Amino acid sequence: MNARSGSEPTPTKNRTTVERKSDRELVVTRTINRPARFVFEAFTKPELFKRWWVPKSCGLTLLSCELDVRVGGTYRLVFSHNGSEPMAVFGRYLEVSPHSRLAWTNDEGDDGGAITTVTFEEQAGKTLLVFHDLYPSKEALDAAIASGSTSGMSETLDQLDELVVTLGAS
């Protein structure tokens, strides 16, 4: 209990870890305070995905979100930064195992892009979320890190955690 009489304790914010595992691999890990089925839905339903994927502090606006979440299905996200020319990221789903695993390509780069695999491991009503990005080369991963594209993951996953906890309360 906290100081407010009869109220539940405030959940502590979970830590996001980002670790370069090799020349081509980046792994992001975070525990989310809801069961895997809720977290998986937030990745696969466009109306939920667009509410958490873009870090609020970065000035990006998600203009459109198309997710055809099935093996061979595609995704396309269109962003704008402070009114700039829209930019799209897109790819296709390689693996879809409900509530446990997703894998997709990141096809917008000239070098073929990374392959992202996300696992959802339920542990005592919470979900251990692990992103594994495999880049085509050391240079591609170096460029992604240098561009800052990996720096918003903690805020993004904070937003995911807030969303699924809120959805669970309603």
PDB file of C-alpha atoms in Angstrom, residues 61-144:
ATOM      1  CA  THR A  61       3.618  11.717 -36.324  1.00  0.00           C
ATOM      2  CA  LEU A  62       2.348   8.334 -37.494  1.00  0.00           C
ATOM      3  CA  LEU A  63       0.177   9.290 -40.486  1.00  0.00           C
ATOM      4  CA  SER A  64      -0.912   5.771 -41.427  1.00  0.00           C
ATOM      5  CA  CYS A  65      -0.549   2.254 -40.097  1.00  0.00           C
ATOM      6  CA  GLU A  66      -1.344  -0.794 -42.231  1.00  0.00           C
ATOM      7  CA  LEU A  67      -0.699  -4.208 -40.651  1.00  0.00           C
ATOM      8  CA  ASP A  68      -1.639  -7.463 -42.415  1.00  0.00           C
ATOM      9  CA  VAL A  69      -0.325  -9.723 -39.665  1.00  0.00           C
ATOM     10  CA  ARG A  70       0.001 -13.168 -41.229  1.00  0.00           C
ATOM     11  CA  VAL A  71       2.933 -15.060 -42.715  1.00  0.00           C
ATOM     12  CA  GLY A  72       3.626 -13.320 -46.036  1.00  0.00           C
ATOM     13  CA  GLY A  73       1.412 -10.367 -45.081  1.00  0.00           C
ATOM     14  CA  THR A  74       2.836  -6.856 -45.209  1.00  0.00           C
ATOM     15  CA  TYR A  75       3.034  -3.776 -43.046  1.00  0.00           C
ATOM     16  CA  ARG A  76       3.476  -0.142 -43.999  1.00  0.00           C
ATOM     17  CA  LEU A  77       3.913   2.766 -41.579  1.00  0.00           C
ATOM     18  CA  VAL A  78       4.029   6.345 -42.863  1.00  0.00           C
ATOM     19  CA  PHE A  79       5.597   9.024 -40.650  1.00  0.00           C
ATOM     20  CA  SER A  80       6.093  12.758 -40.799  1.00  0.00           C
ATOM     21  CA  HIS A  81       8.572  14.775 -38.732  1.00  0.00           C
ATOM     22  CA  ASN A  82       7.335  18.273 -37.871  1.00  0.00           C
ATOM     23  CA  GLY A  83       5.455  18.571 -41.164  1.00  0.00           C
ATOM     24  CA  SER A  84       8.306  17.264 -43.339  1.00  0.00           C
ATOM     25  CA  GLU A  85       7.852  15.040 -46.384  1.00  0.00           C
ATOM     26  CA  PRO A  86       6.244  11.737 -45.287  1.00  0.00           C
ATOM     27  CA  MET A  87       8.569   8.761 -44.907  1.00  0.00           C
ATOM     28  CA  ALA A  88       7.462   5.111 -45.100  1.00  0.00           C
ATOM     29  CA  VAL A  89       8.822   2.010 -43.413  1.00  0.00           C
ATOM     30  CA  PHE A  90       7.565  -1.308 -44.659  1.00  0.00           C
ATOM     31  CA  GLY A  91       8.195  -5.002 -44.868  1.00  0.00           C
ATOM     32  CA  ARG A  92       6.569  -8.394 -44.618  1.00  0.00           C
ATOM     33  CA  TYR A  93       5.827 -10.832 -41.849  1.00  0.00           C
ATOM     34  CA  LEU A  94       7.985 -13.957 -41.854  1.00  0.00           C
ATOM     35  CA  GLU A  95       6.571 -15.606 -38.747  1.00  0.00           C
ATOM     36  CA  VAL A  96       3.360 -15.131 -36.761  1.00  0.00           C
ATOM     37  CA  SER A  97       2.784 -17.347 -33.706  1.00  0.00           C
ATOM     38  CA  PRO A  98      -0.070 -15.813 -31.692  1.00  0.00           C
ATOM     39  CA  HIS A  99       0.899 -14.581 -28.241  1.00  0.00           C
ATOM     40  CA  SER A 100       4.461 -15.907 -28.525  1.00  0.00           C
ATOM     41  CA  ARG A 101       6.462 -14.750 -31.578  1.00  0.00           C
ATOM     42  CA  LEU A 102       6.507 -12.315 -34.519  1.00  0.00           C
ATOM     43  CA  ALA A 103       9.201 -11.832 -37.171  1.00  0.00           C
ATOM     44  CA  TRP A 104       9.285  -9.289 -39.981  1.00  0.00           C
ATOM     45  CA  THR A 105      11.566  -7.765 -42.574  1.00  0.00           C
ATOM     46  CA  ASN A 106      12.511  -4.088 -42.660  1.00  0.00           C
ATOM     47  CA  ASP A 107      12.614  -3.502 -46.421  1.00  0.00           C
ATOM     48  CA  GLU A 108      12.986   0.271 -46.725  1.00  0.00           C
ATOM     49  CA  GLY A 109      16.796   0.288 -46.711  1.00  0.00           C
ATOM     50  CA  ASP A 110      19.037  -0.056 -49.770  1.00  0.00           C
ATOM     51  CA  ASP A 111      20.935  -2.908 -48.126  1.00  0.00           C
ATOM     52  CA  GLY A 112      17.952  -5.185 -47.507  1.00  0.00           C
ATOM     53  CA  GLY A 113      17.303  -4.014 -43.949  1.00  0.00           C
ATOM     54  CA  ALA A 114      17.228  -5.866 -40.674  1.00  0.00           C
ATOM     55  CA  ILE A 115      15.062  -8.821 -39.761  1.00  0.00           C
ATOM     56  CA  THR A 116      13.250  -8.238 -36.477  1.00  0.00           C
ATOM     57  CA  THR A 117      12.067 -11.110 -34.282  1.00  0.00           C
ATOM     58  CA  VAL A 118      10.012 -10.382 -31.172  1.00  0.00           C
ATOM     59  CA  THR A 119       9.253 -13.025 -28.560  1.00  0.00           C
ATOM     60  CA  PHE A 120       6.526 -12.714 -25.916  1.00  0.00           C
ATOM     61  CA  GLU A 121       7.258 -14.918 -22.898  1.00  0.00           C
ATOM     62  CA  GLU A 122       4.592 -14.864 -20.208  1.00  0.00           C
ATOM     63  CA  GLN A 123       5.896 -14.975 -16.634  1.00  0.00           C
ATOM     64  CA  ALA A 124       3.466 -14.696 -13.702  1.00  0.00           C
ATOM     65  CA  GLY A 125       0.971 -12.518 -15.575  1.00  0.00           C
ATOM     66  CA  LYS A 126       3.646 -10.280 -17.099  1.00  0.00           C
ATOM     67  CA  THR A 127       5.410 -10.550 -20.457  1.00  0.00           C
ATOM     68  CA  LEU A 128       9.134 -10.714 -21.084  1.00  0.00           C
ATOM     69  CA  LEU A 129       9.436  -8.995 -24.462  1.00  0.00           C
ATOM     70  CA  VAL A 130      12.632  -9.587 -26.450  1.00  0.00           C
ATOM     71  CA  PHE A 131      13.352  -7.785 -29.747  1.00  0.00           C
ATOM     72  CA  HIS A 132      16.159  -9.335 -31.774  1.00  0.00           C
ATOM     73  CA  ASP A 133      17.309  -7.303 -34.800  1.00  0.00           C
ATOM     74  CA  LEU A 134      19.648  -9.010 -37.243  1.00  0.00           C
ATOM     75  CA  TYR A 135      21.197  -6.488 -39.635  1.00  0.00           C
ATOM     76  CA  PRO A 136      22.646  -7.441 -43.049  1.00  0.00           C
ATOM     77  CA  SER A 137      26.072  -6.055 -42.095  1.00  0.00           C
ATOM     78  CA  LYS A 138      28.094  -4.449 -39.306  1.00  0.00           C
ATOM     79  CA  GLU A 139      27.901  -1.161 -41.227  1.00  0.00           C
ATOM     80  CA  ALA A 140      24.077  -1.298 -41.342  1.00  0.00           C
ATOM     81  CA  LEU A 141      23.864  -1.751 -37.557  1.00  0.00           C
ATOM     82  CA  ASP A 142      26.474   0.978 -36.996  1.00  0.00           C
ATOM     83  CA  ALA A 143      24.399   3.319 -39.197  1.00  0.00           C
ATOM     84  CA  ALA A 144      21.154   2.498 -37.322  1.00  0.00           C
TER      85      ALA A 144
END
